[in-house]
XYZ file of N, CA and C in Angstrom:
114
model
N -9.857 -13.289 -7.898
C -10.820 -12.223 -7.599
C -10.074 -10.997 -7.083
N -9.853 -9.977 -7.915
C -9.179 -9.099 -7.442
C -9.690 -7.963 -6.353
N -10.976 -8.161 -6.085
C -11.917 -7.465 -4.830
C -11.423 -8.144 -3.631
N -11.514 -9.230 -3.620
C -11.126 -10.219 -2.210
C -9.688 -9.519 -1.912
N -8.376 -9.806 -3.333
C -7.077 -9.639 -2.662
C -7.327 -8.134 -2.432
N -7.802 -6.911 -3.088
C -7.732 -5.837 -2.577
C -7.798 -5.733 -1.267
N -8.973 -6.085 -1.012
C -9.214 -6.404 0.738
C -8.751 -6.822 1.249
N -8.180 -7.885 1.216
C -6.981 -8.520 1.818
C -5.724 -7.921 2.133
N -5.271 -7.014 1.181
C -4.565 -5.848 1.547
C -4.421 -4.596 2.229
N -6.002 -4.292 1.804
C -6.507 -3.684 2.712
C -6.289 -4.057 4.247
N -6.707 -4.952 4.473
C -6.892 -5.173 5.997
C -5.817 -5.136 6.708
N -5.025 -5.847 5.925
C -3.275 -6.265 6.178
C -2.743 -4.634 6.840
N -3.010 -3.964 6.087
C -1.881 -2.768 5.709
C -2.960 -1.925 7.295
N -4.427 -2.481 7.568
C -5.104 -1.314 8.691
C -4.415 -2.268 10.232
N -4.414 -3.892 9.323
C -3.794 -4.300 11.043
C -2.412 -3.714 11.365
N -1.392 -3.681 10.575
C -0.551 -3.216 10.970
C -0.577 -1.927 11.454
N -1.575 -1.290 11.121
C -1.540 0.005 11.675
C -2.008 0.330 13.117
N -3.167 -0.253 13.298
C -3.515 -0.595 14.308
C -2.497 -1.085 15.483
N -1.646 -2.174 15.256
C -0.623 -2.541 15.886
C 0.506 -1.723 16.322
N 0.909 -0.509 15.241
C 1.802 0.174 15.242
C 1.216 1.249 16.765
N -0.222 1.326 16.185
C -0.552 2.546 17.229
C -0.621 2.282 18.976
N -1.215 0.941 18.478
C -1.127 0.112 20.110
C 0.350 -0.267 20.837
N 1.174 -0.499 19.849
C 2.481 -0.293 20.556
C 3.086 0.383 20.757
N 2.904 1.773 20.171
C 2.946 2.812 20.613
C 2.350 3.668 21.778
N 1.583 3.312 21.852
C 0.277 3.634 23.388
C 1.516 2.725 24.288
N 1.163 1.401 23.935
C 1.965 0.509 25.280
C 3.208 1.018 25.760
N 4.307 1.524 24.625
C 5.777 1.793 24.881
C 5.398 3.107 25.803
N 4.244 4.167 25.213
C 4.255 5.488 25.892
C 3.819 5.147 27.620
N 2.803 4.061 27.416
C 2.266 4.079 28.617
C 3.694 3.293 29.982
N 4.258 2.602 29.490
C 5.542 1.999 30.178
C 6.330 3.110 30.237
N 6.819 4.185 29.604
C 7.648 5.208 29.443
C 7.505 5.975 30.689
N 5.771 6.398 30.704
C 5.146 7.402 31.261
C 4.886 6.854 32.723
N 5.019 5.414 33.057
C 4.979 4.968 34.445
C 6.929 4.818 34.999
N 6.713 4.960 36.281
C 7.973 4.882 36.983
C 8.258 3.558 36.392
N 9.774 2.967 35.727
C 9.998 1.522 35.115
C 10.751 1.037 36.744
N 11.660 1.779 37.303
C 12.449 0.944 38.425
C 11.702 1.175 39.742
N 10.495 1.044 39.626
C 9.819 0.935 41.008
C 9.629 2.038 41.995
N 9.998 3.571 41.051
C 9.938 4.872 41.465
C 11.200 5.066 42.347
């Protein structure tokens, strides 16, 4: 069924994105706090 794998790709390709952006938030948000205890 080539609708299902589309989607399936689909989704694949938005989780990673999603992920990319959230670890990006996380790295900024660790960046943006004092790391050695100020």
């Amino acid at each position: 069924m080539l609708g299902v794998r589309a989607a399936l790709k689909l989704g694949s390709e938005r989780l990673r994105w999603v992920h990319l952006i959230l670890g990006s938030a996380t790295a900024l948000k660790l960046l943006d706090e004092p790391i050695y205890g100020g």
